Short mmCIF file of C-alpha atoms in Angstrom, two decimals:
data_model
loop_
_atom_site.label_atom_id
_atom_site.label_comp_id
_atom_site.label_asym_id
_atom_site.label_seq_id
_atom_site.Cartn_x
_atom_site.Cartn_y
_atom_site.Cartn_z
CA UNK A 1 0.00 0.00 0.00
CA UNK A 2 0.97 3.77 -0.71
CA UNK A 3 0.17 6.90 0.05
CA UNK A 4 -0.62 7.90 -3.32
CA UNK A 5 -3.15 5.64 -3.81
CA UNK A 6 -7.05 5.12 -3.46
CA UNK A 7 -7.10 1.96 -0.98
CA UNK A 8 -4.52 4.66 1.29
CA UNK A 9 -6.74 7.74 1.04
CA UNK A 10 -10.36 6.53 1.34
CA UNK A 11 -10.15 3.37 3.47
CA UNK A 12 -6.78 2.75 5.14
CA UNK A 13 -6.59 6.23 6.67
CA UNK A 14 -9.76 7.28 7.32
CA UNK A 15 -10.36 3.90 9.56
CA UNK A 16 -7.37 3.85 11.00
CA UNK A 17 -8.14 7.59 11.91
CA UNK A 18 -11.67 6.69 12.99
CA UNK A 19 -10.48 3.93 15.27
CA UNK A 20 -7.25 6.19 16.61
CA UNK A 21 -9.23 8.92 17.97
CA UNK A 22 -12.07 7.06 19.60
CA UNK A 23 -9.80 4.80 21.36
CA UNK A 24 -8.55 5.81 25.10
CA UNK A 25 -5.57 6.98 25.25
CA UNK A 26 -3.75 4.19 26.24
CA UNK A 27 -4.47 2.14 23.34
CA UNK A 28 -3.74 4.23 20.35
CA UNK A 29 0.41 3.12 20.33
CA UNK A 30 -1.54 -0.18 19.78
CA UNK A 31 -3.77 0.33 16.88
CA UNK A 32 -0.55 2.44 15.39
CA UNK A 33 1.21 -0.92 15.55
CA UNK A 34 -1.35 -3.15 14.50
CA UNK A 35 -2.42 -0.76 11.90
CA UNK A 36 1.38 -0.52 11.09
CA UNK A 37 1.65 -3.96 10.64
CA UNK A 38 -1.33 -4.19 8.05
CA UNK A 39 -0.19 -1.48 5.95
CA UNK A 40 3.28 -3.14 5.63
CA UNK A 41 1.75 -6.56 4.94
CA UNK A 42 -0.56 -5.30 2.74
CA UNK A 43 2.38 -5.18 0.45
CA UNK A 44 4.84 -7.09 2.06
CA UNK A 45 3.04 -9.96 3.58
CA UNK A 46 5.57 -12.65 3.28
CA UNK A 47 8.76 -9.98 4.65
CA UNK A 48 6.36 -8.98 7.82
CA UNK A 49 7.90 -11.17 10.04
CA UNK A 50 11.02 -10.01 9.36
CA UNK A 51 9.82 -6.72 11.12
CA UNK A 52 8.60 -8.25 13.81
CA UNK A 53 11.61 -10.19 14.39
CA UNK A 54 13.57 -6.83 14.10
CA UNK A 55 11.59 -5.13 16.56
CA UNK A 56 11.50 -8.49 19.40
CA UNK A 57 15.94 -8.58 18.62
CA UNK A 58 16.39 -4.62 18.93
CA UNK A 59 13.89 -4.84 21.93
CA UNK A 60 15.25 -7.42 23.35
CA UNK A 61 19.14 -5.81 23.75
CA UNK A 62 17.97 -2.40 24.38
CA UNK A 63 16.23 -4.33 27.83
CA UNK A 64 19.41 -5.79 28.60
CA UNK A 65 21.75 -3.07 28.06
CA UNK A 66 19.39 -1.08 30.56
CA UNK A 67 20.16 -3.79 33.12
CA UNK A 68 23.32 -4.79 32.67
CA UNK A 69 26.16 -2.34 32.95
CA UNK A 70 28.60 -4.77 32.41
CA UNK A 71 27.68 -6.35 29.47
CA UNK A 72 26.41 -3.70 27.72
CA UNK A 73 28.66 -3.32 25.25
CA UNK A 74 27.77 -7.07 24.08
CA UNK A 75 24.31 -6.71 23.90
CA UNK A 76 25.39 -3.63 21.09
CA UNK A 77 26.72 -5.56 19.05
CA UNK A 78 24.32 -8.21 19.33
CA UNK A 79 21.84 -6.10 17.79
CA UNK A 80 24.23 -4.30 15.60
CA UNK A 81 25.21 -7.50 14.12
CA UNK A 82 21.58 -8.73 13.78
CA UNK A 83 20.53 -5.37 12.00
CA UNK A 84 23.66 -5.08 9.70
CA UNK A 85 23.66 -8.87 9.34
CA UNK A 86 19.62 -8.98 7.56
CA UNK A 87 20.73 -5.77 5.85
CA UNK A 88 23.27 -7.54 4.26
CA UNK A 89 21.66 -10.89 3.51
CA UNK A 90 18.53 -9.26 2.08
CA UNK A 91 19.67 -6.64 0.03
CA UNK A 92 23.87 -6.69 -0.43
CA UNK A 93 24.21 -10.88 -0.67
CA UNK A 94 23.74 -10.99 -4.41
CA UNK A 95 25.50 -8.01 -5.26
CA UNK A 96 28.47 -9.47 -3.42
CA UNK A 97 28.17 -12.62 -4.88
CA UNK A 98 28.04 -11.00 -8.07
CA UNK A 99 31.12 -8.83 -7.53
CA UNK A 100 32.58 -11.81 -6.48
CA UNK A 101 31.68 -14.36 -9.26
CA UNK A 102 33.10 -11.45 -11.60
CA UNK A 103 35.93 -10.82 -10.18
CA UNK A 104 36.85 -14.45 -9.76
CA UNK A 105 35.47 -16.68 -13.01
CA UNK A 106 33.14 -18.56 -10.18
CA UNK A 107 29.87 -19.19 -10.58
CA UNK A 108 28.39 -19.01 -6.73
CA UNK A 109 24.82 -19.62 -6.75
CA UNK A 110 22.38 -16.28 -5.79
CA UNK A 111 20.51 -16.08 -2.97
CA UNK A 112 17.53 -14.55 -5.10
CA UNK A 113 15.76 -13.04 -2.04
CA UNK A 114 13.17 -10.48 -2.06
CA UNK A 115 13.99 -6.82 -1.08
CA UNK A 116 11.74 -6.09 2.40
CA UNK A 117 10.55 -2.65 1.21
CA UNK A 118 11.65 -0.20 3.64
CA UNK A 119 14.56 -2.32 5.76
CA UNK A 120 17.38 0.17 4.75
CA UNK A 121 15.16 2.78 6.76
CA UNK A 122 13.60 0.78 10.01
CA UNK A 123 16.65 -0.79 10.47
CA UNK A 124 18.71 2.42 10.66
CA UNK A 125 16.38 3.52 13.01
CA UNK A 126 16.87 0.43 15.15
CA UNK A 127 20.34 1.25 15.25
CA UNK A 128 20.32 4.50 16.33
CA UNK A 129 18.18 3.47 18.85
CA UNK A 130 20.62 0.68 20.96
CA UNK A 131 23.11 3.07 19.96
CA UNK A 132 21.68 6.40 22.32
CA UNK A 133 20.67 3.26 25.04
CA UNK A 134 24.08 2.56 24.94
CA UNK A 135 25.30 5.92 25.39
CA UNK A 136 22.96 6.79 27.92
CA UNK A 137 21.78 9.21 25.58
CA UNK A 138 17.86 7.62 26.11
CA UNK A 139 16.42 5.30 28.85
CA UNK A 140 15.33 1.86 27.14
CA UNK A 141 12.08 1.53 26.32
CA UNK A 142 10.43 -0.80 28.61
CA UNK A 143 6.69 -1.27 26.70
CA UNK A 144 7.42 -3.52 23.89
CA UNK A 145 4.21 -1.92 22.05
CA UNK A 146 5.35 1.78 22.54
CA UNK A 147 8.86 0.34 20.84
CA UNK A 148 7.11 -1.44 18.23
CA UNK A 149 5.16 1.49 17.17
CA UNK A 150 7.91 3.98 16.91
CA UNK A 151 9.91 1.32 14.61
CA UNK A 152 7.11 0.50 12.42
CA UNK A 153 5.11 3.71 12.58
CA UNK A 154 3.57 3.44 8.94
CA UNK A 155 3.79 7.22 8.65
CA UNK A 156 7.24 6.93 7.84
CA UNK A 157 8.15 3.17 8.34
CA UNK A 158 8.78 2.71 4.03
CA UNK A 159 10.68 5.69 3.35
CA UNK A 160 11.24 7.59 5.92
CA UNK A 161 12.54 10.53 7.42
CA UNK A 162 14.44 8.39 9.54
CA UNK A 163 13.15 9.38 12.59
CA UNK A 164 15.31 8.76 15.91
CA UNK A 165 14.09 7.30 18.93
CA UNK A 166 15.24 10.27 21.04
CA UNK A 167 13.14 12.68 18.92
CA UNK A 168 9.94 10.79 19.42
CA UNK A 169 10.35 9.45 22.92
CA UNK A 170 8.49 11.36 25.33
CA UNK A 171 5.78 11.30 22.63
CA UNK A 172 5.33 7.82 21.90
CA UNK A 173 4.27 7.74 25.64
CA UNK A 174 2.79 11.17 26.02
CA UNK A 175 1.47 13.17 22.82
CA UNK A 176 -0.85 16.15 22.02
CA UNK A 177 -4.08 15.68 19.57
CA UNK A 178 -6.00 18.71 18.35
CA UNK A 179 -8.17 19.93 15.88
CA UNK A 180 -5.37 22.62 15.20
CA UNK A 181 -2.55 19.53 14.97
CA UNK A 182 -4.98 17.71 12.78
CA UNK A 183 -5.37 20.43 10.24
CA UNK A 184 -1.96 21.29 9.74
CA UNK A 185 -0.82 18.01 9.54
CA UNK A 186 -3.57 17.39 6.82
CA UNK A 187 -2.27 20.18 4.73
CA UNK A 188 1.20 18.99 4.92
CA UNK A 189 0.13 16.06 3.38
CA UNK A 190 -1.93 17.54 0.56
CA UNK A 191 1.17 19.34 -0.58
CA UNK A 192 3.41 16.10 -0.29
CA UNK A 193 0.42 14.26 -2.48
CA UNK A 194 -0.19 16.75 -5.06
CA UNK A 195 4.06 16.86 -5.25
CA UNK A 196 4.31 13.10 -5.82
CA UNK A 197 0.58 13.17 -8.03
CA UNK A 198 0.80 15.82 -10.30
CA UNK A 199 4.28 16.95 -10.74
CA UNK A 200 6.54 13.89 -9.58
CA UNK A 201 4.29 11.37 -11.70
CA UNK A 202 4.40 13.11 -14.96
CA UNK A 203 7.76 14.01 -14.52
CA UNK A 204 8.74 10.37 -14.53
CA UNK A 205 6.55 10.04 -17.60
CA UNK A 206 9.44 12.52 -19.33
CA UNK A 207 12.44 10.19 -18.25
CA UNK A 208 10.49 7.28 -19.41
CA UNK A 209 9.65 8.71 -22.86
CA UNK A 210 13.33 9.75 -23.18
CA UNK A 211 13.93 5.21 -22.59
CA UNK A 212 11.94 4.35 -25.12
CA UNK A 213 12.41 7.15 -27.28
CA UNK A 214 12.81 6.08 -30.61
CA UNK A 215 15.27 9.55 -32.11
CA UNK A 216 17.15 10.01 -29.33
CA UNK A 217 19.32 13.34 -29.14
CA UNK A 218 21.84 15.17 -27.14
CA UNK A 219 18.63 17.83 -26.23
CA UNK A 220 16.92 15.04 -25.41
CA UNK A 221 19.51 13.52 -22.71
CA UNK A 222 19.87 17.19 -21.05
CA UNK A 223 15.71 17.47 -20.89
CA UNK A 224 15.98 13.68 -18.99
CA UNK A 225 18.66 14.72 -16.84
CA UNK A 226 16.53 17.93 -15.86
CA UNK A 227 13.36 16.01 -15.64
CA UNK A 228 14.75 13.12 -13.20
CA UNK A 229 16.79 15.43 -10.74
CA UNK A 230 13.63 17.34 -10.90
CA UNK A 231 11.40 14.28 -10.57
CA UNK A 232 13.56 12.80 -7.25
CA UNK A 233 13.16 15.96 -5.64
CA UNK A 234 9.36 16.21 -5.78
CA UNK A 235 8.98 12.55 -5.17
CA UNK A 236 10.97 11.68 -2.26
CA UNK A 237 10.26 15.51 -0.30
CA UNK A 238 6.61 15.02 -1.39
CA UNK A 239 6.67 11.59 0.79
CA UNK A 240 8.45 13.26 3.18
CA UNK A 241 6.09 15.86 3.31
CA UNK A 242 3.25 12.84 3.45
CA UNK A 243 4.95 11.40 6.32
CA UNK A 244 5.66 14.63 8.64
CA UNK A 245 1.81 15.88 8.17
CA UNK A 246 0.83 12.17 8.61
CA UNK A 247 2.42 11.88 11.78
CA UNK A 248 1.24 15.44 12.91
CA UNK A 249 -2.05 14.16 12.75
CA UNK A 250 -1.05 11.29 14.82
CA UNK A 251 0.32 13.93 17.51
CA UNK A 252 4.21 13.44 16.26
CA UNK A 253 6.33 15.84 14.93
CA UNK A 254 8.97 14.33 12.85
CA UNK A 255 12.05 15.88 11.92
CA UNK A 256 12.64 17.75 8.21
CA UNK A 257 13.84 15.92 5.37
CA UNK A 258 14.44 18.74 2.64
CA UNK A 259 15.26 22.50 2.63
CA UNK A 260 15.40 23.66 -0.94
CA UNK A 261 18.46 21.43 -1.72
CA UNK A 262 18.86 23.11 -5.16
CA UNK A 263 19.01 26.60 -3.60
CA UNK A 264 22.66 25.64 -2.52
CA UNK A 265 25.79 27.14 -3.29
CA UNK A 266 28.28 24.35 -2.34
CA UNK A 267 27.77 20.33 -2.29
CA UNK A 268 28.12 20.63 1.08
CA UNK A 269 25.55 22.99 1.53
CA UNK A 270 23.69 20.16 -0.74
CA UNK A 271 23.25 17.38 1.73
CA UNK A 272 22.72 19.65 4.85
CA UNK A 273 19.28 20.42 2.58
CA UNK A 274 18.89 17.29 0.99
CA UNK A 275 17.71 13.92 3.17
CA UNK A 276 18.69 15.69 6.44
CA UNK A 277 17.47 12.39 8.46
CA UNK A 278 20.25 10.47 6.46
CA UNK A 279 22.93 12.96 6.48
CA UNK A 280 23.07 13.64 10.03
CA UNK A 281 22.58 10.33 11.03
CA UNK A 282 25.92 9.47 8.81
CA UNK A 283 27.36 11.98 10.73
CA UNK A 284 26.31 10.85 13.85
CA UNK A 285 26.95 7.05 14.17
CA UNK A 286 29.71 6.70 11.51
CA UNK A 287 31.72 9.53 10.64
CA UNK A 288 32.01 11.29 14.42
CA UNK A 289 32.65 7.72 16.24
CA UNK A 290 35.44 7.19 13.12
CA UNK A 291 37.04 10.90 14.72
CA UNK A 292 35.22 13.04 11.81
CA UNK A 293 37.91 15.95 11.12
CA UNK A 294 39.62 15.70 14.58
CA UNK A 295 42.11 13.04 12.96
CA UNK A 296 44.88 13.49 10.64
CA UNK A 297 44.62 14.58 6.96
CA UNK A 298 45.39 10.84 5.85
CA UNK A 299 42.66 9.84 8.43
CA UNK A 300 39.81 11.91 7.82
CA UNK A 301 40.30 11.59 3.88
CA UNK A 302 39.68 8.09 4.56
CA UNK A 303 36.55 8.96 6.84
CA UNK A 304 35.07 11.18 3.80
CA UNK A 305 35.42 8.44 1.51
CA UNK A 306 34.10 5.49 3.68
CA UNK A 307 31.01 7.33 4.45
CA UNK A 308 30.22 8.55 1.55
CA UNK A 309 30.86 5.02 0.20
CA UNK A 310 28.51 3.81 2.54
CA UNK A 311 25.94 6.62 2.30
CA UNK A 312 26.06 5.00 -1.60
CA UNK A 313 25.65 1.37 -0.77
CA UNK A 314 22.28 2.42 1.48
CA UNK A 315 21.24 3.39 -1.51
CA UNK A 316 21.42 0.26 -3.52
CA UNK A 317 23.41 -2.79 -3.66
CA UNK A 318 25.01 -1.58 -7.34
CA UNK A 319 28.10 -0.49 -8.23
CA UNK A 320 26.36 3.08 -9.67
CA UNK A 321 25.06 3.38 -6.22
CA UNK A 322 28.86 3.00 -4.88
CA UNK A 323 30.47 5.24 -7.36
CA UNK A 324 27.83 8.10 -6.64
CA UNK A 325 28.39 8.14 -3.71
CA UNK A 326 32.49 8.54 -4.28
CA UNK A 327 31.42 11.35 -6.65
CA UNK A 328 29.82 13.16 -3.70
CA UNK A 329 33.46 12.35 -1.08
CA UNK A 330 35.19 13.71 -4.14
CA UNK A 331 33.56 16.58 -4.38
CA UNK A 332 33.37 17.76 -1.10
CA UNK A 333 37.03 16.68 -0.32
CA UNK A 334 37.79 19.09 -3.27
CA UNK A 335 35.36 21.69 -1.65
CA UNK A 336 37.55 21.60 1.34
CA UNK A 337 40.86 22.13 -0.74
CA UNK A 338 39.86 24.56 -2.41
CA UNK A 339 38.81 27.52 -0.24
CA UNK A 340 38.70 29.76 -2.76
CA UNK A 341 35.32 28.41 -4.45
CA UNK A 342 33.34 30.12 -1.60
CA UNK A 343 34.80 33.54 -3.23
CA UNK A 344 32.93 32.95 -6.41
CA UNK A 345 29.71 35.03 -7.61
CA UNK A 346 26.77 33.25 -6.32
CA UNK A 347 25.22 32.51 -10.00
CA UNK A 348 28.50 30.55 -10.81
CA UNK A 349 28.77 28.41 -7.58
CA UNK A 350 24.96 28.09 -8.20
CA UNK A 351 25.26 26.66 -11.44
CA UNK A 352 27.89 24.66 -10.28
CA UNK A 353 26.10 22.68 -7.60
CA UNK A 354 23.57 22.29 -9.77
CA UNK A 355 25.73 20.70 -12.84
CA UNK A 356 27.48 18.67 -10.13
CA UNK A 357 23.88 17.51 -8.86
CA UNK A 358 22.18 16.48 -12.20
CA UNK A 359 24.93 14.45 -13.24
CA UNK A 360 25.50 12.25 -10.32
CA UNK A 361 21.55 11.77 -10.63
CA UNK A 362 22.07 10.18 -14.14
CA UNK A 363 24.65 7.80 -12.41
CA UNK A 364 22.25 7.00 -9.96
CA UNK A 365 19.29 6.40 -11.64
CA UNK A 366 20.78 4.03 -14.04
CA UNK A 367 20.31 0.08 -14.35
CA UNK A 368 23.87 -0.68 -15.01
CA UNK A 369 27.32 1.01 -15.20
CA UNK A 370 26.96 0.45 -19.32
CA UNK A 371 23.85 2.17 -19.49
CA UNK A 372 25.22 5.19 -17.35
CA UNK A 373 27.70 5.12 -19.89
CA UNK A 374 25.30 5.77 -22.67
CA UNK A 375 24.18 8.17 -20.38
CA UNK A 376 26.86 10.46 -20.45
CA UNK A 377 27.73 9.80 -24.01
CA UNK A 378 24.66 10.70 -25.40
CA UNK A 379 24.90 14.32 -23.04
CA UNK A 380 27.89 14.98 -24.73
CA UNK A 381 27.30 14.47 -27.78
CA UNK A 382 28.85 11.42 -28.40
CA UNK A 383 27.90 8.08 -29.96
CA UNK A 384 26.56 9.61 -33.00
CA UNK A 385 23.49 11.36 -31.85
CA UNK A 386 22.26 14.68 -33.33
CA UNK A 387 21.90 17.56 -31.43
CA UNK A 388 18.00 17.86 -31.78
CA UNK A 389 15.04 15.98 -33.27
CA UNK A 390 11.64 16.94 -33.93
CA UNK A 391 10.92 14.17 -31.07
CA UNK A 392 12.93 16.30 -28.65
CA UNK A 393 11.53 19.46 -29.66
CA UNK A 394 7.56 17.97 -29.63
CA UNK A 395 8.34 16.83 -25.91
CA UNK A 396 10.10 20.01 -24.98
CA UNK A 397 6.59 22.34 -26.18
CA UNK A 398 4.62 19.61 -24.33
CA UNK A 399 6.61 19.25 -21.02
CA UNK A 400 8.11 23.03 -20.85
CA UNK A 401 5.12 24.67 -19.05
CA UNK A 402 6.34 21.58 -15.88
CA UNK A 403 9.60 22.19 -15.69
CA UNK A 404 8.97 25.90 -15.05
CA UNK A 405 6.16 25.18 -13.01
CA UNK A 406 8.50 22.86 -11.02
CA UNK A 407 11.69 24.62 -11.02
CA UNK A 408 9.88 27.42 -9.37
CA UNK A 409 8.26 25.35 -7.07
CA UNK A 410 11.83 24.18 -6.24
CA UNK A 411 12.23 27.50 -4.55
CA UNK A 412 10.42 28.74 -1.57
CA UNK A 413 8.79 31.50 -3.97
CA UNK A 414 5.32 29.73 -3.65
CA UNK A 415 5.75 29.10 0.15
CA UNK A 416 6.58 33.22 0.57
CA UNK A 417 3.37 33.98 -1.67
CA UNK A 418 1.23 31.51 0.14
CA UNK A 419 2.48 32.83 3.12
CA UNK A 420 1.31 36.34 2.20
CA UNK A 421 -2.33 35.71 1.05
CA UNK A 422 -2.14 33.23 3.80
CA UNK A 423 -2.38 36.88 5.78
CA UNK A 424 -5.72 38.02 3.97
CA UNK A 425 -8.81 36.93 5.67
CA UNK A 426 -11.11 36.13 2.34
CA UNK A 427 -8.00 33.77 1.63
CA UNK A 428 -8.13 32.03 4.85
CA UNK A 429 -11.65 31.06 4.49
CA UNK A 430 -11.34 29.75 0.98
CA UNK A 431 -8.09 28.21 2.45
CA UNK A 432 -9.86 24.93 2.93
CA UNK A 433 -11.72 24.44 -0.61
CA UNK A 434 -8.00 25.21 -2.18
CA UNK A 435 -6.91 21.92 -0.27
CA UNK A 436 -9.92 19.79 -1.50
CA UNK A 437 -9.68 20.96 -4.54
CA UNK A 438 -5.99 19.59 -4.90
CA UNK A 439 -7.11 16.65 -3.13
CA UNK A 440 -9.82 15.77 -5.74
CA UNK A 441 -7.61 16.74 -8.53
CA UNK A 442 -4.55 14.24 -7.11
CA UNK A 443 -7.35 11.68 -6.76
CA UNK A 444 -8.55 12.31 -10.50
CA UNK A 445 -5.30 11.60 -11.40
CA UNK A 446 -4.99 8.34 -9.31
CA UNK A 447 -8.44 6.91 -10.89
CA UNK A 448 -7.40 7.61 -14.37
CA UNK A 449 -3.36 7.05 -13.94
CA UNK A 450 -1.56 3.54 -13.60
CA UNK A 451 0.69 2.46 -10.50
CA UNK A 452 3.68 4.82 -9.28
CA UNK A 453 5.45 3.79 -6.34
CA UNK A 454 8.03 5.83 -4.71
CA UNK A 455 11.58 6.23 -6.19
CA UNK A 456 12.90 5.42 -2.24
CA UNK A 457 10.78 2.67 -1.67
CA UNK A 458 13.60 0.39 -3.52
CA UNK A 459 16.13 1.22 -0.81
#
């Protein structure tokens, strides 16, 4: 099940709702969890146990570190090596074994297992949670259904934020619900829906035309390279944005995910806007417990690289994944050498980030390292391909009025204007039809559309 769809909108939610509010207040972590659990095995019925087993292990070891001093350290890595240790199996066995077979002439058999939708995300937030136990950073949690609702909180259990224990703690057991919570949390997630419905959806039907497209051109591979770093912003912050106003109405406040990422003037600036959950918890649990920059040169090259590495793996067991995210240690490694790149005019570092951005996005949305390849031939002109086609130029006329429409809407322009009629009373009592209106216009689109599932959900 998915947000963006009509089982999700008109039955899932409005139920679960229903059932949430008119339950006393000591039951609703419960019907989070159970209704957690349905809307993960409505999808993922055969992987739901998997969860489950998650939660009981990370449960389990956060119990026992609270009780024993002396072995708490074991218990850690316990867990740790339970999460890391399904990670791996699930999604990184066959791309080892791949890597492997390659590199060596074997021919070890796969492990052809299915991808639990969502395990990159709850089981990063499992971590960080035995992680702050074992720092004394948060008590355990001592109700097993308060700790299974925070891990599989179907607000953001497929793709995230990933939302810490520590931020959510005192309201998993203690949490606010009003009409005033409600609404706002409601309008969050008609923005995230009409992000992912009408602009992210038909901006994936632009990268798909430019796959199948029968005249390709070097125009043509630009407009896909604009269209996809266009359609993975308004995709994965319009889920975010589901999530956050989800769990507002639910009485949690979840932390940011995006902050204009394309506004920035440096890569680093980049991914302190772009998936802040993931960022910072990088920064957190691997690269400040590795020393972060209070090491040597030699040392904290290596620190840039591995997480960076990592922070590419996360993302998919692929070598694309791997190299992207070496692009990105690159980058900022020469961001940090070269001081002087902060001097330049704003429109030039700008355009830089920017450049920088959209072409690590055709490495990462890529099948294979041949097609990215083809990729960045066909930019470049080379291969063959002519410089424009009547194809390219019909889909240009029909897709230009989104891509302005969206590159604005990249910006906080339309947040600033909304803000100011926001002020006018006439537009605060129309306010409300403007949000059903988008809200029967995204469903319009689901009736008459075919499946779209979110780009994150494969990670």
């Amino acid at each position: 099940m998915i947000f963006s769809s009509i089982p999700f909108l008109y039955y899932f939610l409005p139920a679960v709702l229903a059932v949430y509010f008119l339950i006393p207040r000591q039951g609703k972590n419960a019907v989070l969890l159970l209704a957690s659990f349905f809307f993960y095995g409505w999808g993922e019925p055969k992987l739901l146990w998997l969860m489950v087993f998650t939660i009981g292990v990370f449960y389990l070891c956060g119990l026992a570190m609270g009780r024993s001093e002396t072995h708490k350290r074991a218990w850690l890595i316990v867990s740790a090596c339970v999460g890391v240790g399904l990670l791996g199996l699930f999604k990184y066995a066959d791309f080892f074994i791949t890597s492997v077979n390659t590199a060596t002439g074997l021919s070890l058999p796969l492990l052809k297992l299915a991808l639990p939708v969502g395990i990159s995300f709850y089981t990063f937030q499992c971590l960080s949670y035995v992680v702050d136990v074992y720092r004394g950073t948060v008590p355990p949690q001592t109700n097993p259904i308060s700790f299974g609702a925070y891990v599989a909180l179907f607000p953001q259990l497929i793709a995230g934020p990933i939302v810490r224990y520590q931020a959510v703690a005192r309201e998993l057991d203690s949490r606010e619900h009003s009409w005033e919570n409600a609404g706002l949390g409601l309008r969050r997630f008609v923005v995230g829906l009409s992000k992912k419905v009408i602009l992210a959806d038909n901006l994936a039907m632009l990268v798909k035309l430019y796959r199948e497209s029968a005249e390709p051109s070097v125009a043509f591979a630009w407009l896909y390279a604009v269209a996809f770093t266009l359609n993975i912003y308004f995709d994965f912050s319009g889920y975010s944005d589901m999530a956050i106003g989800l769990g507002r109405m639910f009485g949690f406040h979840f932390p940011e995910n995006f902050n204009y990422p394309y506004l920035s003037g440096s890569v680093t600036e980049f991914w302190r806007r772009w998936h802040i959950s993931l960022g910072s918890w990088f920064r957190d649990y691997v690269y400040i417990p590795l020393g972060g920059n209070r090491v040597s040169r030699v040392k904290w090259v290596r620190n840039i690289v591995l997480v960076w590495m990592l922070t590419g793996l996360w993302h998919g067991a692929a070598w694309n994944f791997v190299l992207w995210g070496l692009l990105f240690a690159a980058l900022l490694l020469m961001e940090k050498a070269l001081p002087g790149l902060r001097k330049l005019p704003n429109i030039l570092r700008h355009s830089y980030v920017l450049l920088a951005v959209m072409l690590s996005f055709v490495l990462f949305n890529a099948d294979t390292l041949s097609q990215a390849g083809s990729d960045f031939a066909a930019l470049f002109g080379f291969g063959g391909l002519p410089l424009f086609t009547k194809e390219t130029g019909y889909y240009l006329r029909s897709y230009a009025p989104l891509l302005i429409a969206t590159c604005i809407g990249a910006t906080p322009l339309i947040k600033k204007v909304a803000g100011k009629l926001g002020e006018n009373h006439l537009v605060q009592t129309l306010e409300p039809l403007v949000w059903l209106g988008l809200l029967l216009v995204c469903t319009a689109y689901l009736v008459d559309g075919s499946f779209s599932p979110f780009l994150y959900f494969r990670f």
